[in-house]
XYZ file of C-alpha atoms in Angstrom:
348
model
C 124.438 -82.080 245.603
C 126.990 -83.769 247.663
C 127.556 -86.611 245.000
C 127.470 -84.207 242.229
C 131.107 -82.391 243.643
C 132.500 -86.073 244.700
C 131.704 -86.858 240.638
C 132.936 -83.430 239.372
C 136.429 -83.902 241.332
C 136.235 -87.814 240.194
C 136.038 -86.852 236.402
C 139.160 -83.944 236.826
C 141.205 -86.096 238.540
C 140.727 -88.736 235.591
C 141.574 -85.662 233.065
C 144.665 -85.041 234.703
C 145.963 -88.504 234.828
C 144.902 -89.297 231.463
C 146.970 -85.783 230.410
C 150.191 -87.115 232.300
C 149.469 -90.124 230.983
C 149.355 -88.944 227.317
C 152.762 -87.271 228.067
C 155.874 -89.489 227.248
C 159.678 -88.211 228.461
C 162.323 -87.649 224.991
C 165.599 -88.259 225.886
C 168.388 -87.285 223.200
C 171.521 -85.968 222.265
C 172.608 -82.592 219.815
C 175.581 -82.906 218.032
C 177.192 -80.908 214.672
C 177.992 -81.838 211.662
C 181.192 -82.822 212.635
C 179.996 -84.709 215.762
C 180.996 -82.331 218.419
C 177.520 -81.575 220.940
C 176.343 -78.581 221.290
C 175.409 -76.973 224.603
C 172.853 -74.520 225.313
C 170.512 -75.584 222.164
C 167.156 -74.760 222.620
C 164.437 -77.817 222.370
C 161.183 -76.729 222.182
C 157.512 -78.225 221.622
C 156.096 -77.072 218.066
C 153.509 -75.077 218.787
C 153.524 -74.495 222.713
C 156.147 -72.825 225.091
C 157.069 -76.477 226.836
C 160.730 -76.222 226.191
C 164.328 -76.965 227.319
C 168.277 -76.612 226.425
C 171.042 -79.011 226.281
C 173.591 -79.589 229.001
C 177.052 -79.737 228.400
C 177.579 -83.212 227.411
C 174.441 -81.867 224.110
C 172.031 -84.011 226.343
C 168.168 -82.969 227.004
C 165.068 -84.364 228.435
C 161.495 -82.924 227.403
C 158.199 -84.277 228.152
C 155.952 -84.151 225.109
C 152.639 -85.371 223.985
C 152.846 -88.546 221.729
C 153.522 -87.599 218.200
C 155.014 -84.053 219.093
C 157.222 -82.258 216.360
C 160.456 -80.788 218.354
C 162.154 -77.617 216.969
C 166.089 -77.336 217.602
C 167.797 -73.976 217.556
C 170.841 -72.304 218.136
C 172.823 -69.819 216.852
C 174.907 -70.527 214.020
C 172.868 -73.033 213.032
C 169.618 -73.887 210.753
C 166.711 -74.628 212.743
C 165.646 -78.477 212.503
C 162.114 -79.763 213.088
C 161.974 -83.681 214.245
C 159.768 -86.481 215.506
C 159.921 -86.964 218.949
C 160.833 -90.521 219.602
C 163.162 -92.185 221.888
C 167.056 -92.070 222.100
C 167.506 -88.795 219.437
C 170.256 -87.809 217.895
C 169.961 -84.817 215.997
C 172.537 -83.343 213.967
C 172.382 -79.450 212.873
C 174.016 -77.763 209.856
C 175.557 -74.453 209.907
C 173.570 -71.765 209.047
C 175.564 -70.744 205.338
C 173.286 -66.966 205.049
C 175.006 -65.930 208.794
C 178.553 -67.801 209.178
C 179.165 -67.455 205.333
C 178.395 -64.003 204.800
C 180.784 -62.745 202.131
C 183.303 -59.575 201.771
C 184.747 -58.590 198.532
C 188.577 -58.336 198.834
C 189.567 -57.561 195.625
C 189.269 -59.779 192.913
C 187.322 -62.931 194.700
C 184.837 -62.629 197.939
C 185.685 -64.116 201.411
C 184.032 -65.231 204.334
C 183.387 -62.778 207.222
C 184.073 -64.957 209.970
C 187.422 -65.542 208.067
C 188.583 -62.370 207.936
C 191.123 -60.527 209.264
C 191.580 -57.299 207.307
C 189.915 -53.763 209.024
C 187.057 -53.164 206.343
C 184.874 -49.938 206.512
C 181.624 -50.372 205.194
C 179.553 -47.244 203.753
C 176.251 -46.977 203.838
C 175.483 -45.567 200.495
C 172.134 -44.337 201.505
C 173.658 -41.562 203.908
C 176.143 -40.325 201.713
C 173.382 -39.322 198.942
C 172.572 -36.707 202.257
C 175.356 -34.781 201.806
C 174.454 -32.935 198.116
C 177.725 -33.380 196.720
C 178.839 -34.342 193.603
C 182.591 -36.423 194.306
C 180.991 -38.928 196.526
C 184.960 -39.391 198.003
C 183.893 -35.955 200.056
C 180.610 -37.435 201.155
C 182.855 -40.295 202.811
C 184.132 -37.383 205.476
C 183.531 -38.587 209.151
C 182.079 -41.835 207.877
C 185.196 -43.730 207.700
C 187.370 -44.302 211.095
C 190.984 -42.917 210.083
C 190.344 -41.479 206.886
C 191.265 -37.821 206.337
C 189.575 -36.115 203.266
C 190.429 -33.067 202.594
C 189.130 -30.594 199.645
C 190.044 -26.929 198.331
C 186.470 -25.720 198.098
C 186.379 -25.875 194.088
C 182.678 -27.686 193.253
C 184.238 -29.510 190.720
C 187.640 -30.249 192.139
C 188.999 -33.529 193.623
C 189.333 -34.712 197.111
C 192.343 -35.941 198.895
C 192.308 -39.430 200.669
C 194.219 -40.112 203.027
C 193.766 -43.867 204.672
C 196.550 -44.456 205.854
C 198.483 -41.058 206.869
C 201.652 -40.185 204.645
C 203.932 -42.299 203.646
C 206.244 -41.481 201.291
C 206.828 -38.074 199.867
C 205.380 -39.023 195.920
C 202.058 -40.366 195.523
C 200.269 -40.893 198.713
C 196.673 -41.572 196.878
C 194.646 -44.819 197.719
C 193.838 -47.418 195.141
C 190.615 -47.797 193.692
C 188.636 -50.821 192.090
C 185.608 -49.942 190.387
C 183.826 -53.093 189.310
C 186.858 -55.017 189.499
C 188.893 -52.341 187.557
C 192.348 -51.121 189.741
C 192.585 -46.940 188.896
C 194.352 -44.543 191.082
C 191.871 -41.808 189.642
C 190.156 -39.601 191.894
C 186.210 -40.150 192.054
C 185.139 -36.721 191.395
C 184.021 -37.960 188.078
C 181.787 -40.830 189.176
C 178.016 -40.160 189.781
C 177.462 -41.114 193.429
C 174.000 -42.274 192.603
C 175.667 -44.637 190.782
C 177.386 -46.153 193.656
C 175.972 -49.674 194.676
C 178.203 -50.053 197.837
C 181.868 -48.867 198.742
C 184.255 -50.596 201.180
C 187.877 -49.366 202.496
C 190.539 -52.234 203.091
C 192.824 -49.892 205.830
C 195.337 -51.944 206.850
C 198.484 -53.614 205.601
C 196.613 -57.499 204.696
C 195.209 -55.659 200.924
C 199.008 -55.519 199.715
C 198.594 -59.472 199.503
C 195.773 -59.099 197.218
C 196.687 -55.883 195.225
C 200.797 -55.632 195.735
C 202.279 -52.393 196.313
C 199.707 -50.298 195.124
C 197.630 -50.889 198.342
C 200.544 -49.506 200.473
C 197.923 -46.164 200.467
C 194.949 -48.335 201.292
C 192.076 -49.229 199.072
C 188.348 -48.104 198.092
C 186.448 -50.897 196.382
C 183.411 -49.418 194.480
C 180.581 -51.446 193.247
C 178.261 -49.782 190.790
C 174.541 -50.509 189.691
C 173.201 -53.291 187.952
C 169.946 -53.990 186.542
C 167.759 -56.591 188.425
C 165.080 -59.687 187.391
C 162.238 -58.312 186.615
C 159.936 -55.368 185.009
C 162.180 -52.421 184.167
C 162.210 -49.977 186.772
C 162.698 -46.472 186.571
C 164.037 -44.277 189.062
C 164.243 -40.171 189.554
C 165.212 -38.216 192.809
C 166.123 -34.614 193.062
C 167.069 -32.121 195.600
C 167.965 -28.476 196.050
C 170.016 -27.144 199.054
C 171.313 -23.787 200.077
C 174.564 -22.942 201.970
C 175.316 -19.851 203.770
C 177.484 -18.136 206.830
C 175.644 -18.596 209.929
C 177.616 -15.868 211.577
C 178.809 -13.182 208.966
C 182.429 -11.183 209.954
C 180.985 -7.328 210.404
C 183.735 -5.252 208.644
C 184.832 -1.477 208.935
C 184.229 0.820 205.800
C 186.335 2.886 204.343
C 186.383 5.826 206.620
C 186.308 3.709 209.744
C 189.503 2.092 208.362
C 190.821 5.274 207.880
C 189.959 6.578 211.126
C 191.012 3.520 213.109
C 194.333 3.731 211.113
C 194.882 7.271 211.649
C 194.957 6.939 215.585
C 197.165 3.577 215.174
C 199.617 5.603 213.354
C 198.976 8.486 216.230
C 199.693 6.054 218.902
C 202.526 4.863 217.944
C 204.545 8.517 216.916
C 203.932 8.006 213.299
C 202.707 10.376 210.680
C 199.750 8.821 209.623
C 199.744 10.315 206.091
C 203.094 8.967 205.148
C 200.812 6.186 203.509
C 200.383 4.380 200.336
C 196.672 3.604 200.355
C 195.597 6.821 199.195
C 194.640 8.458 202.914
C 195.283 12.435 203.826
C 194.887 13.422 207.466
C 194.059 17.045 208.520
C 195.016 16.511 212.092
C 196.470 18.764 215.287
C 196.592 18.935 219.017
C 194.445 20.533 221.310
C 195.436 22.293 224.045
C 195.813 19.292 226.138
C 198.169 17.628 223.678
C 195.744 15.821 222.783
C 195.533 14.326 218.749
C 192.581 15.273 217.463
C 191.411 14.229 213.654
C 189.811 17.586 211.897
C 189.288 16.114 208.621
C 190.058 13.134 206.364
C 190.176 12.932 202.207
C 190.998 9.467 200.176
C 192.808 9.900 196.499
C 190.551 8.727 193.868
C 192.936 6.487 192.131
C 194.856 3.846 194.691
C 198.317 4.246 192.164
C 199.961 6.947 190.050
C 198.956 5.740 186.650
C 195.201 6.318 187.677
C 194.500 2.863 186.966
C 192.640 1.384 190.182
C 189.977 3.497 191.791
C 189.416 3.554 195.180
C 186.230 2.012 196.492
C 184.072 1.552 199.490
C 183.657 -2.279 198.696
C 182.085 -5.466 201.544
C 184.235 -7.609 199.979
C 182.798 -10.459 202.757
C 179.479 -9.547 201.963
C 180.307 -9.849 198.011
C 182.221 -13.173 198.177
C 179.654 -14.822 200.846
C 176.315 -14.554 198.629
C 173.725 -17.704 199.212
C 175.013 -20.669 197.461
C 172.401 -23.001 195.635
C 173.106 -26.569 194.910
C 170.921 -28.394 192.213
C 171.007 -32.221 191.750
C 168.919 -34.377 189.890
C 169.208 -38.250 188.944
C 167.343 -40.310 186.408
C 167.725 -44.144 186.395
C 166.351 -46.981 183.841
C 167.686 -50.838 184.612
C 166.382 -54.060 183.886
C 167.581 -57.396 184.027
C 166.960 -61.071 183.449
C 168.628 -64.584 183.275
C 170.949 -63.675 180.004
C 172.122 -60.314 181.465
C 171.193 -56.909 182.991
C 171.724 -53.136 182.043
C 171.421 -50.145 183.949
C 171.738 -46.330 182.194
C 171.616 -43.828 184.350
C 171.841 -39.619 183.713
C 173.147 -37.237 186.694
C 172.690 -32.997 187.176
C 174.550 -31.173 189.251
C 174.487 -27.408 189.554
C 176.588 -25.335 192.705
């Protein structure tokens, strides 16, 4: 039993030193594509977690298995996958998909990482929330330092403000739809429609669109058909709006009454009125004022041409509003060109 354990430990202890044996120490430097070493890239072993970074002279040291594949990463740059050997020099390439994503500043695109404008994104997706039907109004609160501003009309325009007011004429931002420069309003544009929108706030868009930027701009993109089968698309919603707290007003009589002792109070005669009101009225034997009777004219005027009435006009103008929309869609698209038709509904 006793030389059974002394030729157990024997054969581990050959394991491990043929292991250590098998492993061989990579020594190398990672540099760009300009030359310049990167520090902190991360060296790893394909397929285990044996890893390491570079100092910051780009240097590292790994111990591998012969005929290891090492994976170089770091931010910024496309991953590379090498043979380990001796003495590397490996040499990454900037990632183009994350340095080189691409803005559209009027008529061309640009570089992210070279801009210096203050662009506003919209996400498209949580503007078709909002039920309405100028997609400028749906931009509200989504948009740092944009005012919009509307008069309540369902089919009326909105008014953008970007950059405050400037001048007392036209204070309206400029607006490229596909490319196209209008200073329109957007009420007319199906928001469904509406690929992506951007806002170029600050002063750097008058280099690209002169003087009318001055107001800002609001770069739409619409729809396009895509590669393959021809899709069709239909959404619909319905919405209600309504007072949450509704203003409890005074009839007719409790106007009367409440205008009678305002009048009282203040040493008027209370039926020295033009609304129609007569006031059978005394005091009692407290000198008191006390109200004995009240009558309203029929008509409001002398030509007996408005009646008087007992109207809610809060309750009349503040019924339950319904909104309606519905959107059909049919695009396609292919190497020779794409089309997109689309047909909106909207109903408030």
């Amino acid at each position: 039993m006793e030389k059974l354990k002394k030729l157990f430990l024997s054969f581990v202890l050959l394991s491990v030193s043929m292991l250590m044996y098998a492993q061989t120490e990579i020594k190398g430097t990672v540099v760009d594509t300009k030359g310049e070493t990167i520090i902190g890239a991360t060296v790893m072993e394909k397929g285990t977690s044996n890893g390491t970074i570079t100092d910051f002279d780009g240097n590292f040291t790994i111990k591998v298995k012969e005929g290891a594949i090492l994976v170089f990463t770091y931010i910024g740059y496309q991953t590379a996958e090498l043979p380990a050997q001796q003495d590397m020099k490996v040499t990454m390439k900037d990632d183009a998909e994350v340095l080189q994503e691409v803005v559209v500043t009027g008529y061309t695109t640009q570089r992210k990482a070279d801009l210096t404008g203050a662009i506003s994104t919209v996400s498209v997706d949580e503007m078709a929330k909002q039920n309405e039907n100028n997609p400028m109004k749906a931009l509200q609160g989504r948009v740092p330092g944009m005012n919009i501003t509307a008069d309540g009309n369902p089919s009326g325009a909105a008014t953008v403000r970007i950059r405050g007011v400037g001048t007392l004429n036209d204070n309206d931002p400029l607006y490229i739809i596909d490319g196209v420069p209008t200073k329109a309003g957007m009420h007319e544009l199906n928001g469904n429609d509406i690929e992506s929108i951007q806002v170029l706030k600050d002063a750097a868009s008058a280099s690209i669109y002169g003087s009318r930027a001055a107001n800002g701009v609001i770069i739409i993109t619409t729809k396009k058909g895509k590669d393959g089968k021809v899709k069709v698309n239909f959404d619909g919603s319905i919405a209600a709006s309504f007072y949450t707290n509704k203003i409890e007003t005074m009839n007719a009589s409790e106007w009367g009454r409440a205008y009678w002792q305002a009048s009282v109070n203040d040493g008027l005669n209370p039926s020295n009125n033009n609304l129609g009101y007569n006031y059978d009225w005394s005091y009692d034997a407290k000198g008191n004022p006390v109200l004995n009777g009240m009558t309203m004219n029929m008509y409001l005027d002398e030509n007996a041409s408005v009646r008087a009435g007992d109207t809610d006009w809060f309750n009349e103008i503040t019924r339950t509003g319904i909104v309606q929309q519905y959107n059909l869609s049919v695009s396609n698209g292919s190497e020779k060109g794409s089309s997109f038709f689309s047909i909106g509904y909207y109903d408030n």
